PDB file of C-alpha atoms in Angstrom:
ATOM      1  CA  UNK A   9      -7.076 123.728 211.331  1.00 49.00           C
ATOM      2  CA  UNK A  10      -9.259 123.566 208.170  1.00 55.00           C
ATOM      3  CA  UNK A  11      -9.068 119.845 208.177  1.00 66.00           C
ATOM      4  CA  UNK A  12     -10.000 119.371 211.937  1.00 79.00           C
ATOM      5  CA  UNK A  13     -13.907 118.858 213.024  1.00 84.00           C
ATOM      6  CA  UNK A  14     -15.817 121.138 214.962  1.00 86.00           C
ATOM      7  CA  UNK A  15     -15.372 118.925 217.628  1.00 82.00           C
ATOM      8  CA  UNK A  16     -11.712 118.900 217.220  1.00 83.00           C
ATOM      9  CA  UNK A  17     -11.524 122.547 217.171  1.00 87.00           C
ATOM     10  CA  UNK A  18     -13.734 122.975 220.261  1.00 85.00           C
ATOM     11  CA  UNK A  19     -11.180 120.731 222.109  1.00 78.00           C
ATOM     12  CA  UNK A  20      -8.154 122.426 221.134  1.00 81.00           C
ATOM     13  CA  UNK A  21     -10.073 126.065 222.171  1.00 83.00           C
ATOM     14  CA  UNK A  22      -7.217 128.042 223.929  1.00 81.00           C
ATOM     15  CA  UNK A  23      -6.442 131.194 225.384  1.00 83.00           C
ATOM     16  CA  UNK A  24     -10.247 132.049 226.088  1.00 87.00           C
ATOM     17  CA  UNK A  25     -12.057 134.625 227.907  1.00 90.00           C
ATOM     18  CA  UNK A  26     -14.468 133.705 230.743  1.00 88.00           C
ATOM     19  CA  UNK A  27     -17.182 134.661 228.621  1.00 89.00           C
ATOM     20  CA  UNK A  28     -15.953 132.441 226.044  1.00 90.00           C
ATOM     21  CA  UNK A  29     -15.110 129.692 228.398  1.00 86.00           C
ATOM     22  CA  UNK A  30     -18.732 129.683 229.173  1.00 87.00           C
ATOM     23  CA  UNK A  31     -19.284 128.996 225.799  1.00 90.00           C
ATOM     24  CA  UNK A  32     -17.347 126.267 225.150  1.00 87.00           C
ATOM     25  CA  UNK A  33     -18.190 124.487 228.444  1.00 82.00           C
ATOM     26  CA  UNK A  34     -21.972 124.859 227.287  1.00 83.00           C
ATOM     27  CA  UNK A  35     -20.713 123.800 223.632  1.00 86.00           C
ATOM     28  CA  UNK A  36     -19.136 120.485 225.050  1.00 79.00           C
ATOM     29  CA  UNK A  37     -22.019 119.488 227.036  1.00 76.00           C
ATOM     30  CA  UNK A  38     -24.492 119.955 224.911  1.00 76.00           C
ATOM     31  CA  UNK A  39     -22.635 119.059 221.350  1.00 79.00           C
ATOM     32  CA  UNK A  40     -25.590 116.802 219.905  1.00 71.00           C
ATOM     33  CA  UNK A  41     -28.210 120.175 220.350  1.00 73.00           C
ATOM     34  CA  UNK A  42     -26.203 122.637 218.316  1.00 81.00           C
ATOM     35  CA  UNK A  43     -28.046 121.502 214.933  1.00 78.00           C
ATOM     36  CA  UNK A  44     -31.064 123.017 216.494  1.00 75.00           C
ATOM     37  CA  UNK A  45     -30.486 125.790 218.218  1.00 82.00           C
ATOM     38  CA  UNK A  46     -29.497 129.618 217.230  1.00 87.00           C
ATOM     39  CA  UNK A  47     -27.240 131.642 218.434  1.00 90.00           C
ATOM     40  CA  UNK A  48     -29.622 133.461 220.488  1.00 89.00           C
ATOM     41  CA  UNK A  49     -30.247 130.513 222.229  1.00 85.00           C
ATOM     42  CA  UNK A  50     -26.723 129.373 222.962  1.00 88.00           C
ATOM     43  CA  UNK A  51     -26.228 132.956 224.435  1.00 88.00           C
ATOM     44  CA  UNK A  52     -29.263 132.256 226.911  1.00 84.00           C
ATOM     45  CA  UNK A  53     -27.481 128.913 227.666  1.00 81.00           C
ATOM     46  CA  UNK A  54     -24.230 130.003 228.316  1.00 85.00           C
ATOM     47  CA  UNK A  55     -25.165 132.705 230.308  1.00 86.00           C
ATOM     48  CA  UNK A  56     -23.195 135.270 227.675  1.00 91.00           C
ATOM     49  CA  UNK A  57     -23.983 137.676 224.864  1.00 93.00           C
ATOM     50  CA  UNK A  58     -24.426 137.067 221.566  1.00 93.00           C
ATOM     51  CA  UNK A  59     -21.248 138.796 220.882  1.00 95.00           C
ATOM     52  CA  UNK A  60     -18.975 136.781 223.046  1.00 95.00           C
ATOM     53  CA  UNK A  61     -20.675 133.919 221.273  1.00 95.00           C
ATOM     54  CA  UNK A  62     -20.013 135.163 217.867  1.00 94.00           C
ATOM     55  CA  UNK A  63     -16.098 135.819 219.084  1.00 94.00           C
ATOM     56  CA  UNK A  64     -16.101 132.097 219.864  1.00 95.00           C
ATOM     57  CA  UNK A  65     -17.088 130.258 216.766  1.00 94.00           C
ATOM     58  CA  UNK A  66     -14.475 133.328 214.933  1.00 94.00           C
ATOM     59  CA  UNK A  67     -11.879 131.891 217.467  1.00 92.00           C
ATOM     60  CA  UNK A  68     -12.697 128.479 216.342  1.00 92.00           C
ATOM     61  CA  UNK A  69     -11.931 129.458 212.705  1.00 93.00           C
ATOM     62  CA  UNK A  70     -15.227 129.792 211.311  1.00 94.00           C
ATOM     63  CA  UNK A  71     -16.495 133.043 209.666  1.00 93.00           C
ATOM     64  CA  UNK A  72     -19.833 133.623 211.788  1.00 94.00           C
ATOM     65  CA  UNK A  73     -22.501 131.269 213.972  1.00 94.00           C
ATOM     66  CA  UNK A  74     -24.087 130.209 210.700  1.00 92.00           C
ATOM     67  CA  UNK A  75     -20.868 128.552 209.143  1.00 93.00           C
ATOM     68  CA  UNK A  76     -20.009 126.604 212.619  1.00 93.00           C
ATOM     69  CA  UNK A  77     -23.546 125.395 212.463  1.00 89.00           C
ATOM     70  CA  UNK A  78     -23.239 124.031 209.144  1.00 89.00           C
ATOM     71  CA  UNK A  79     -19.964 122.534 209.880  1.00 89.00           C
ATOM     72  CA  UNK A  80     -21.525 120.382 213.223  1.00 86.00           C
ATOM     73  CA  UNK A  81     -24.498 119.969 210.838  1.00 80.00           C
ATOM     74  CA  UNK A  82     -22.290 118.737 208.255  1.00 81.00           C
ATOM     75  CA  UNK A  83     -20.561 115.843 211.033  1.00 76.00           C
ATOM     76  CA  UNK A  84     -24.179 114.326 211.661  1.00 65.00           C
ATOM     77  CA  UNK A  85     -25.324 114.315 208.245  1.00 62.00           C
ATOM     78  CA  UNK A  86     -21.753 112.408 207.411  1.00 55.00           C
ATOM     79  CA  UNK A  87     -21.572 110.226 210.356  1.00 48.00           C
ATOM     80  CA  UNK A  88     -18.526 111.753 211.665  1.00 43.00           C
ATOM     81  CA  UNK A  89     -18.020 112.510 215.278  1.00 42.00           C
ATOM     82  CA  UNK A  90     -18.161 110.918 218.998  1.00 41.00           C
ATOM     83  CA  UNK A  91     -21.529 112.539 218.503  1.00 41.00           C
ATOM     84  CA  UNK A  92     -22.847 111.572 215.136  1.00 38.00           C
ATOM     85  CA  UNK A  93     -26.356 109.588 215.563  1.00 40.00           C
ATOM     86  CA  UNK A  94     -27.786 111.139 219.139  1.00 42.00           C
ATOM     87  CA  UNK A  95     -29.431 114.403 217.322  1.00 50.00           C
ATOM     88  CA  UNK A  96     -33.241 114.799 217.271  1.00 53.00           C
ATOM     89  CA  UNK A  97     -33.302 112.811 214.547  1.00 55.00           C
ATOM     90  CA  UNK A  98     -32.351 109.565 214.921  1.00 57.00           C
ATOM     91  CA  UNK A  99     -33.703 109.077 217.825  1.00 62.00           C
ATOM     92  CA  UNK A 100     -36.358 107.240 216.163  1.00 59.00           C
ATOM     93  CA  UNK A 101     -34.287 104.947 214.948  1.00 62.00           C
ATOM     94  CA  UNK A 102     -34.053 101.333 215.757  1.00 67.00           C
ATOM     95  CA  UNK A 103     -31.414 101.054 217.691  1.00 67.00           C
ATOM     96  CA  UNK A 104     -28.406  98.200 216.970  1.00 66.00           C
ATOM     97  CA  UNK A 105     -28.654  95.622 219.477  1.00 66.00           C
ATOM     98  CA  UNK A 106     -25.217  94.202 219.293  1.00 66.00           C
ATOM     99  CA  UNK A 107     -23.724  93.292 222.442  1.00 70.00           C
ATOM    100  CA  UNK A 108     -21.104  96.391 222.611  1.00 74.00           C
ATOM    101  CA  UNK A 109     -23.750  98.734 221.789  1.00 78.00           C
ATOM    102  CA  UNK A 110     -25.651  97.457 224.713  1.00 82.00           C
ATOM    103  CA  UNK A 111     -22.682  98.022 227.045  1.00 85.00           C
ATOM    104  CA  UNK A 112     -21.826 101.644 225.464  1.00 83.00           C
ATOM    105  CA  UNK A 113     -25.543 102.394 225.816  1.00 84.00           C
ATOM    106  CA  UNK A 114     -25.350 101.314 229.687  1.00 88.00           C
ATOM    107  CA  UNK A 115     -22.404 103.658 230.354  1.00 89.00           C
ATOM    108  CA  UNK A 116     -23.863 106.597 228.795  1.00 87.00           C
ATOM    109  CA  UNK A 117     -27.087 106.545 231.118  1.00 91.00           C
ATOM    110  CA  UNK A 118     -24.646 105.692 234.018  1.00 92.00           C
ATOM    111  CA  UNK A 119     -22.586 108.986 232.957  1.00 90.00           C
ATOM    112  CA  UNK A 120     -26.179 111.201 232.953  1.00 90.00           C
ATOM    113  CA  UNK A 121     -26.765 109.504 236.593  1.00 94.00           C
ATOM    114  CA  UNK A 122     -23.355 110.631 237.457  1.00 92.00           C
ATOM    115  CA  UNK A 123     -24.045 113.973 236.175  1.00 89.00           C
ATOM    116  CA  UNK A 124     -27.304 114.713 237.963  1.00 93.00           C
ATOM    117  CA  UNK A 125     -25.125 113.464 240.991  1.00 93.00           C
ATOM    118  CA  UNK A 126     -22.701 116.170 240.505  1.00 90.00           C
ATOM    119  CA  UNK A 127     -25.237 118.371 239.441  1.00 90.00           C
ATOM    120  CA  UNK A 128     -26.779 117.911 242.691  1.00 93.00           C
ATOM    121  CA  UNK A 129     -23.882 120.144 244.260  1.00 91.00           C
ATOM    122  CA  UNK A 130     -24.258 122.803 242.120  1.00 89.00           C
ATOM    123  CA  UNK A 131     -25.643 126.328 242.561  1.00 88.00           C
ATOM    124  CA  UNK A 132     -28.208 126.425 239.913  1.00 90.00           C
ATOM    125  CA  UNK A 133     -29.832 122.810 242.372  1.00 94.00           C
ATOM    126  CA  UNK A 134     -30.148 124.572 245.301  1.00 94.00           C
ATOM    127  CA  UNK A 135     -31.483 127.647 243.691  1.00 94.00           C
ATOM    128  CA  UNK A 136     -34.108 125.352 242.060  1.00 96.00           C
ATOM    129  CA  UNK A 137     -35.024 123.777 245.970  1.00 97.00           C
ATOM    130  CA  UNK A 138     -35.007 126.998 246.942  1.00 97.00           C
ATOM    131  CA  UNK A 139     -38.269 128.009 244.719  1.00 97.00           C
ATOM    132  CA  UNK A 140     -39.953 124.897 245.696  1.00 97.00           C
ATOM    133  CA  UNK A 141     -39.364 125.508 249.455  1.00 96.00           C
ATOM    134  CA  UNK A 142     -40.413 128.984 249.371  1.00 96.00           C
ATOM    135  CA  UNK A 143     -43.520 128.406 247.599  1.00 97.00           C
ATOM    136  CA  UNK A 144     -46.966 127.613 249.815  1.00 97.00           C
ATOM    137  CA  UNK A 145     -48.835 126.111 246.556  1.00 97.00           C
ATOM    138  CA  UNK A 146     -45.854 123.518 244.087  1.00 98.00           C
ATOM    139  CA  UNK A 147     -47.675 123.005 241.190  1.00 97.00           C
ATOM    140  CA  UNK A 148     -46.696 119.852 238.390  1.00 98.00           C
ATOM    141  CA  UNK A 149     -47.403 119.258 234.989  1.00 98.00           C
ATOM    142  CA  UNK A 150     -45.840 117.444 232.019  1.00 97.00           C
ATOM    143  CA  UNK A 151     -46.655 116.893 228.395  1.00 95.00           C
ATOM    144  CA  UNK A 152     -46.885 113.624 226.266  1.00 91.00           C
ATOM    145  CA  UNK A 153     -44.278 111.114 227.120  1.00 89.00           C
ATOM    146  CA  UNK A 154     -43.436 112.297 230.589  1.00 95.00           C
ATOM    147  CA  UNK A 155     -46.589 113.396 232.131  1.00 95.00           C
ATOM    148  CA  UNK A 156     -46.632 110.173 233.628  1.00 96.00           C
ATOM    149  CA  UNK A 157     -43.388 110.879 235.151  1.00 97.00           C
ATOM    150  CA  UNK A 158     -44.574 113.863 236.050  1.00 97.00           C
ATOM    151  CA  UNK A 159     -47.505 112.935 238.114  1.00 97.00           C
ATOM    152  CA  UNK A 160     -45.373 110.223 239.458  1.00 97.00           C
ATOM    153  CA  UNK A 161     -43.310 113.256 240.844  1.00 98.00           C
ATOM    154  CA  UNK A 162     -46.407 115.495 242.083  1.00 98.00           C
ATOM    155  CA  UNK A 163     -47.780 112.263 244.037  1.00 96.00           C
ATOM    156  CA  UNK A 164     -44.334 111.344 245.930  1.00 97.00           C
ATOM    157  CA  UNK A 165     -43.776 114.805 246.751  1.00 97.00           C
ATOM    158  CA  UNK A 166     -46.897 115.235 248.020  1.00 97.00           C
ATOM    159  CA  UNK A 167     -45.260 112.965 250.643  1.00 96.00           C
ATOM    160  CA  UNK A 168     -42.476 115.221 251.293  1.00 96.00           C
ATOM    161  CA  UNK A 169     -44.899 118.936 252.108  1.00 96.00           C
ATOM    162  CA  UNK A 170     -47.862 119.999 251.977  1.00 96.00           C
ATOM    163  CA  UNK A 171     -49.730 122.299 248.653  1.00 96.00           C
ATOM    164  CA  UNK A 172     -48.122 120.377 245.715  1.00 97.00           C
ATOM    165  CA  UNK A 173     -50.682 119.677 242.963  1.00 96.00           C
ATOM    166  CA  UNK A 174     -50.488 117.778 239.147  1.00 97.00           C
ATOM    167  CA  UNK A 175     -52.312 119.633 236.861  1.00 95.00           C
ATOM    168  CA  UNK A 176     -52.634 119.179 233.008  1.00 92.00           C
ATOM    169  CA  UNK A 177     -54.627 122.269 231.860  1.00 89.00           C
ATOM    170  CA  UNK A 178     -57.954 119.926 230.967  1.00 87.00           C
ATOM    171  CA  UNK A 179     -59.911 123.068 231.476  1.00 84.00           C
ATOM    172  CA  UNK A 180     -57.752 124.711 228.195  1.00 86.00           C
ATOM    173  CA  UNK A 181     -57.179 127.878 230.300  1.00 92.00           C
ATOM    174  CA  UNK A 182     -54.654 126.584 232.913  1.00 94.00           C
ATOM    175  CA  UNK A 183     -56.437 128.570 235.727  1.00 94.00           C
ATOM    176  CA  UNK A 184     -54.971 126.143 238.443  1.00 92.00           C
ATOM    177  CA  UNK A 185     -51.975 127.721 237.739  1.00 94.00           C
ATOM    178  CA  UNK A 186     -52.262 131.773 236.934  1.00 95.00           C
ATOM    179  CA  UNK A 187     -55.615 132.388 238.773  1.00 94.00           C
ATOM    180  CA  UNK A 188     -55.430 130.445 242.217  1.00 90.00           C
ATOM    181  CA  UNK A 189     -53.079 132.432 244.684  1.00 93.00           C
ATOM    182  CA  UNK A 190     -50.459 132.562 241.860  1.00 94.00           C
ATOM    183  CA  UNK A 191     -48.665 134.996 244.277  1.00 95.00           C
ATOM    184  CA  UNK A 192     -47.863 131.861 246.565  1.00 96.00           C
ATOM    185  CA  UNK A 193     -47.213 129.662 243.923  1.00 97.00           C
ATOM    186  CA  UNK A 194     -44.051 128.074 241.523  1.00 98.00           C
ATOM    187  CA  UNK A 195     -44.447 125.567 238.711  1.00 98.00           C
ATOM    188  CA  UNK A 196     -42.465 122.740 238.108  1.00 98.00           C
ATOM    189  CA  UNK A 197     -42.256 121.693 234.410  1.00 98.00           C
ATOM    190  CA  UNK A 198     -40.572 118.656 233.236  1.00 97.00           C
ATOM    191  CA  UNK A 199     -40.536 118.559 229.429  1.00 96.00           C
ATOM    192  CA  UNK A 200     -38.714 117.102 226.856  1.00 93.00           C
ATOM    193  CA  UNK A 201     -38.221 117.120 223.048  1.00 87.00           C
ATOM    194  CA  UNK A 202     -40.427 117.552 220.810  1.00 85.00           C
ATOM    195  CA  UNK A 203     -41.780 120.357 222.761  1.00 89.00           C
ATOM    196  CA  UNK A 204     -45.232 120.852 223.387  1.00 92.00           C
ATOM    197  CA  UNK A 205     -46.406 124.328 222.464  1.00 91.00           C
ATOM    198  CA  UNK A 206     -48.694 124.644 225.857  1.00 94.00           C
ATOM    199  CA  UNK A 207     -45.015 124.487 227.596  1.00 95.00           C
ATOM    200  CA  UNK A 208     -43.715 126.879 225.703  1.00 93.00           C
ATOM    201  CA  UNK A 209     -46.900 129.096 226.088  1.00 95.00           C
ATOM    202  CA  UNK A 210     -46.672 128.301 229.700  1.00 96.00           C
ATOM    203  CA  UNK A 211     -43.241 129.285 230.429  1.00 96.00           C
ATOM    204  CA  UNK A 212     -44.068 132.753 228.494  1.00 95.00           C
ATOM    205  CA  UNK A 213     -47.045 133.554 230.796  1.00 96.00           C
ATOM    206  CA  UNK A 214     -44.851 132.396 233.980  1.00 96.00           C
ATOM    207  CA  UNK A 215     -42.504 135.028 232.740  1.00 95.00           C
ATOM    208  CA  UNK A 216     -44.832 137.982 232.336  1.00 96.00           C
ATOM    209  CA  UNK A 217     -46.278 137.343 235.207  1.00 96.00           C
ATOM    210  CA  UNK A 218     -43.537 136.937 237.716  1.00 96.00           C
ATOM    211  CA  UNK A 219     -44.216 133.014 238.819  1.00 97.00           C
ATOM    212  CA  UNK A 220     -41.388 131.113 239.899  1.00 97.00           C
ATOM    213  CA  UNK A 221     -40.633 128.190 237.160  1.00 97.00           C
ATOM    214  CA  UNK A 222     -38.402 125.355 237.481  1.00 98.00           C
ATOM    215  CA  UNK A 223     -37.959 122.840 234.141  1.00 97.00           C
ATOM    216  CA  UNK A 224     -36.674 119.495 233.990  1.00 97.00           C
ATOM    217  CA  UNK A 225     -35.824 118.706 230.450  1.00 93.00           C
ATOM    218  CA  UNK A 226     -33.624 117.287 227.929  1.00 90.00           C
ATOM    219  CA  UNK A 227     -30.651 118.971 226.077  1.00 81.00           C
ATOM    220  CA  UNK A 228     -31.785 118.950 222.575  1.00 77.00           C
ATOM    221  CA  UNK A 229     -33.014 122.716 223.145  1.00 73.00           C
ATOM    222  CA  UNK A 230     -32.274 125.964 224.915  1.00 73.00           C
ATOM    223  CA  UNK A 231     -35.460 127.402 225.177  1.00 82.00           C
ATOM    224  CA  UNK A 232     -36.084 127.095 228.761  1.00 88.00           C
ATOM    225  CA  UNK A 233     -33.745 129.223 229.430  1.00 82.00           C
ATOM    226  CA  UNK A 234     -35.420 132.434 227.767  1.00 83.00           C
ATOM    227  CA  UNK A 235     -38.153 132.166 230.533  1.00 91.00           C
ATOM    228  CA  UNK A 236     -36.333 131.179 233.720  1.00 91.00           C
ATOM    229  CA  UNK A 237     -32.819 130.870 234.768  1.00 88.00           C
ATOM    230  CA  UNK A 238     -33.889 127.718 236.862  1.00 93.00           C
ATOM    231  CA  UNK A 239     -33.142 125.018 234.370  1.00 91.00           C
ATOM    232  CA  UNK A 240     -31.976 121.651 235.279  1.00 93.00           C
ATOM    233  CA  UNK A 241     -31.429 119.635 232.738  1.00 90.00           C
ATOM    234  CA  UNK A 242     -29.750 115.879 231.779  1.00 90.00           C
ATOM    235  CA  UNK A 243     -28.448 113.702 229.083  1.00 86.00           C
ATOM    236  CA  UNK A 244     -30.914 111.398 227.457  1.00 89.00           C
ATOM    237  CA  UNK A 245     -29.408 110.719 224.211  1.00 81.00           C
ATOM    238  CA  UNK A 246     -27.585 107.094 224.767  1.00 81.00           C
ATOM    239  CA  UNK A 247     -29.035 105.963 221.097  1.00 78.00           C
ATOM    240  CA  UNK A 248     -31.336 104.149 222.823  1.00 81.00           C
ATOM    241  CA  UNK A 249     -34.967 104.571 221.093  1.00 81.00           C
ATOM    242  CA  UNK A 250     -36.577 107.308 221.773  1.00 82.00           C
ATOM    243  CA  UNK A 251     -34.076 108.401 223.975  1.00 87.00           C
ATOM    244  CA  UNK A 252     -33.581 107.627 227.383  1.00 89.00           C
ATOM    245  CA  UNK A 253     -35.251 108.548 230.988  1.00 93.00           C
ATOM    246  CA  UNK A 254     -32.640 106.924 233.344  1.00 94.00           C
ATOM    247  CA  UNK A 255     -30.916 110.109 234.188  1.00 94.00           C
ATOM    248  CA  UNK A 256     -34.001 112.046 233.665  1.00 96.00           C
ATOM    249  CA  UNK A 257     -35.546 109.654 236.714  1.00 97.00           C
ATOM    250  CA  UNK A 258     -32.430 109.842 238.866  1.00 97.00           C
ATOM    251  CA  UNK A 259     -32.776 113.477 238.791  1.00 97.00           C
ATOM    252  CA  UNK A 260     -36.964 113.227 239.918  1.00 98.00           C
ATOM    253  CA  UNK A 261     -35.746 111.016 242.438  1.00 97.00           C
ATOM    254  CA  UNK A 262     -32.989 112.828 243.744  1.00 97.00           C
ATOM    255  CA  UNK A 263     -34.620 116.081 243.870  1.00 98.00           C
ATOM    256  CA  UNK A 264     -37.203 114.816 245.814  1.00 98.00           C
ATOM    257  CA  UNK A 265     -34.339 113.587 248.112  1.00 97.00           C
ATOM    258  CA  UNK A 266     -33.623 116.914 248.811  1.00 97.00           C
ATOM    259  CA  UNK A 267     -36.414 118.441 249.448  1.00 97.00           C
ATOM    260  CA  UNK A 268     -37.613 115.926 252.353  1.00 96.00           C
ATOM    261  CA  UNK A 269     -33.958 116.652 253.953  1.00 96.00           C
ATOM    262  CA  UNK A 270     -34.290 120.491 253.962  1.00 95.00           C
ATOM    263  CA  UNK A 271     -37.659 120.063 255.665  1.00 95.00           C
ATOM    264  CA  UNK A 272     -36.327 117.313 257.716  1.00 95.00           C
ATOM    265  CA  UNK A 273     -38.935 117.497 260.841  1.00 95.00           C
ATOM    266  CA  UNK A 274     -41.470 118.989 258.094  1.00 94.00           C
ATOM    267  CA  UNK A 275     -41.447 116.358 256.336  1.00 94.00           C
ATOM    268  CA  UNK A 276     -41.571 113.461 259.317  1.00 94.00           C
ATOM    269  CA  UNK A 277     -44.931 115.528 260.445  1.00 95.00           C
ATOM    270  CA  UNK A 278     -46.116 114.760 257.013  1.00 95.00           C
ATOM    271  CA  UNK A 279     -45.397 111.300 256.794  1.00 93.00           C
ATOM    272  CA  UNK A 280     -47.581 110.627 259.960  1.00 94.00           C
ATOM    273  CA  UNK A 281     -50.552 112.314 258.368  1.00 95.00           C
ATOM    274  CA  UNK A 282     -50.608 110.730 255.162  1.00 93.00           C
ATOM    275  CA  UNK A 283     -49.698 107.356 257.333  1.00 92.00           C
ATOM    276  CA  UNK A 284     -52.848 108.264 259.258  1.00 94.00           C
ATOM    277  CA  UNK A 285     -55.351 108.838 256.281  1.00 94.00           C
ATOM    278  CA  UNK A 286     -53.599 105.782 255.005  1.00 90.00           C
ATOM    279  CA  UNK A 287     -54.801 103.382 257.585  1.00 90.00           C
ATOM    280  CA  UNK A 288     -58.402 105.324 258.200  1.00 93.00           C
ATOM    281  CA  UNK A 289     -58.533 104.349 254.035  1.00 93.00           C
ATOM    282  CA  UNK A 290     -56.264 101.198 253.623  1.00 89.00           C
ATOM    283  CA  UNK A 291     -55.912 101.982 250.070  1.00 87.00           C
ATOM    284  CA  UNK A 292     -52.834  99.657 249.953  1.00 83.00           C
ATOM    285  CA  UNK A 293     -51.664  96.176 249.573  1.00 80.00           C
ATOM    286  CA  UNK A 294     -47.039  95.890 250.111  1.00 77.00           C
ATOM    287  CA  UNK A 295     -47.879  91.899 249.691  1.00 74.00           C
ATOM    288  CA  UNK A 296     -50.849  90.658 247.366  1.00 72.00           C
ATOM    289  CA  UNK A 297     -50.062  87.419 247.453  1.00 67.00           C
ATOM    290  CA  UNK A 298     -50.542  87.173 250.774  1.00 60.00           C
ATOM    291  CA  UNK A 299     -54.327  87.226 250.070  1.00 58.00           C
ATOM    292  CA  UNK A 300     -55.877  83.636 249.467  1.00 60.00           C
ATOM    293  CA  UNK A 301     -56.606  84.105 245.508  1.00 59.00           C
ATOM    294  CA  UNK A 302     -60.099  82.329 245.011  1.00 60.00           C
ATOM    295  CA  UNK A 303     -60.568  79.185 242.858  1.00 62.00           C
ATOM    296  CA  UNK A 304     -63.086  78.921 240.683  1.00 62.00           C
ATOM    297  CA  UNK A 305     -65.077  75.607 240.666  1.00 64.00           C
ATOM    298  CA  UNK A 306     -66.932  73.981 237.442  1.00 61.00           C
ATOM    299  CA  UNK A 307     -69.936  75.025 239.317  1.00 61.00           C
ATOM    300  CA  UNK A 308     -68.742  78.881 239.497  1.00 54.00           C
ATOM    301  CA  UNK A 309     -67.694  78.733 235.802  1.00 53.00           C
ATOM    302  CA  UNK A 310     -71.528  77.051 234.639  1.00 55.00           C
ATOM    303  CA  UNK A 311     -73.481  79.959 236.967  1.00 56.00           C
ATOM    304  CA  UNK A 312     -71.112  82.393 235.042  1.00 54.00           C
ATOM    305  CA  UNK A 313     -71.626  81.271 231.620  1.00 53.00           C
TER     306      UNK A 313
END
């Protein structure tokens, strides 16, 4: 077994405990994180102790955590591995743009849409809708690269009930959160590496004080799962630069989904108000070019100059 790779050795795992089964099945789906996380953290994310996480990389042949580390560490640094090249780290890399990397690129975001698909069914989804269905006040917020996904989110869903909000903190004290009704609120946090600190921060205060808090992220880290056990999370490493947001959008989008068809007649009594206010306001245009576009004669463009 000494000459097999971490990755070899996961695979051939046998004879395991549930608790170690856990880990594993965490292990394999979230291979291209373990350079970064402790084993504190794969504990959280595999639901088990530290102990049963300890007996796992000892069942795998390694001495403790900090050996098995080294040895996945050792994969990336040598390019070895199916995972070699996804980690944090080269994910600011310009990516190859050879013609089979293109097509292996495709099927990895089409396996993380196929996984939020699947994860759809799962317990840890509906506890997630639950939180946002209980809630009389959703509030939204997102850091750096996908706060524009996240008030993408907050808008549409605004479509879907009634008391969802973006907010971004601007006032440095996040009072839309912790001090208005908190008691009849949840946060939804979609984040992804690297990590603000305000989410981080964030998560800790939802923690202390009892809010409900659902994350959409990444798998580079385990973190959100030390402040809530409502974690949803996808692939985005396909070695595409800067990693990629298809499966992170088909999850948005899909969760949305299922919050319109749990409120069902809910959300049909929404859609007429916001279709009322919409043509009271006529804030939108579904086909521009159907207005005449003015032409400018010489005469317009000498009384302009």
């Amino acid at each position: 077994m000494t000459d097999e790779t971490a990755r070899e050795r996961i695979a051939q795992a046998r004879n395991l405990s549930k608790g170690e089964g856990e880990v594993a099945l965490w292990v394999e789906r979230h291979y291209d994180s373990l350079p970064f996380v402790n084993a504190a953290e794969l504990a959280v994310g595999a639901g088990v102790s530290e102990m049963t996480v300890s007996r796992f990389v000892r069942r795998l042949g390694y001495r403790n955590f900090k050996a098995f580390k080294a040895a996945v560490s050792a994969e990336y640094r040598g390019g070895g591995g199916e995972g070699a090249g996804t980690s944090r780290a080269s994910r600011v890399q310009i990516p190859p743009t050879a013609e089979g990397e293109r097509d292996a690129m495709l099927r990895r975001e089409i396996d993380a849409i196929v996984e939020v698909y699947d994860l759809a069914s799962s317990a840890p989804w509906a506890a997630a809708l639950d939180v946002v269905e209980r809630a009389e006040h959703v509030n939204v917020t997102g850091f750096q690269g996908v706060k524009g996904m996240a008030m993408d989110f907050a808008t549409r869903l605004k479509y879907a009930r009634p008391g969802v909000r973006f907010t971004d903190g601007r006032s440095g004290t996040w009072s839309e959160i912790f001090i208005e009704e908190p008691e009849k609120s949840c946060l939804v946090m979609i984040e992804v590496v690297p990590y603000a600190h305000e989410a981080v921060k964030i998560a800790d205060l939802c923690l202390r004080r009892n809010m409900p808090l659902v994350i959409i992220t990444d798998r580079y880290g385990a973190w959100p799962r030390q402040y809530t056990p409502h974690v949803l999370s996808v692939a985005t490493a396909t070695r595409a630069f800067l990693d990629s947001m298809a499966g992170l959008s088909a999850l948005l989008g899909l969760f949305l989904n299922s919050v319109a068809a749990r409120r069902g007649a809910g959300t049909t009594e929404r859609l007429e108000q916001m279709r009322a206010l919409a043509e009271h306001f006529d804030p939108f245009s579904y086909d521009p070019g159907s207005k005449s576009r003015p032409i400018l004669t010489r005469d317009d463009d000498k009384d302009r100059s």
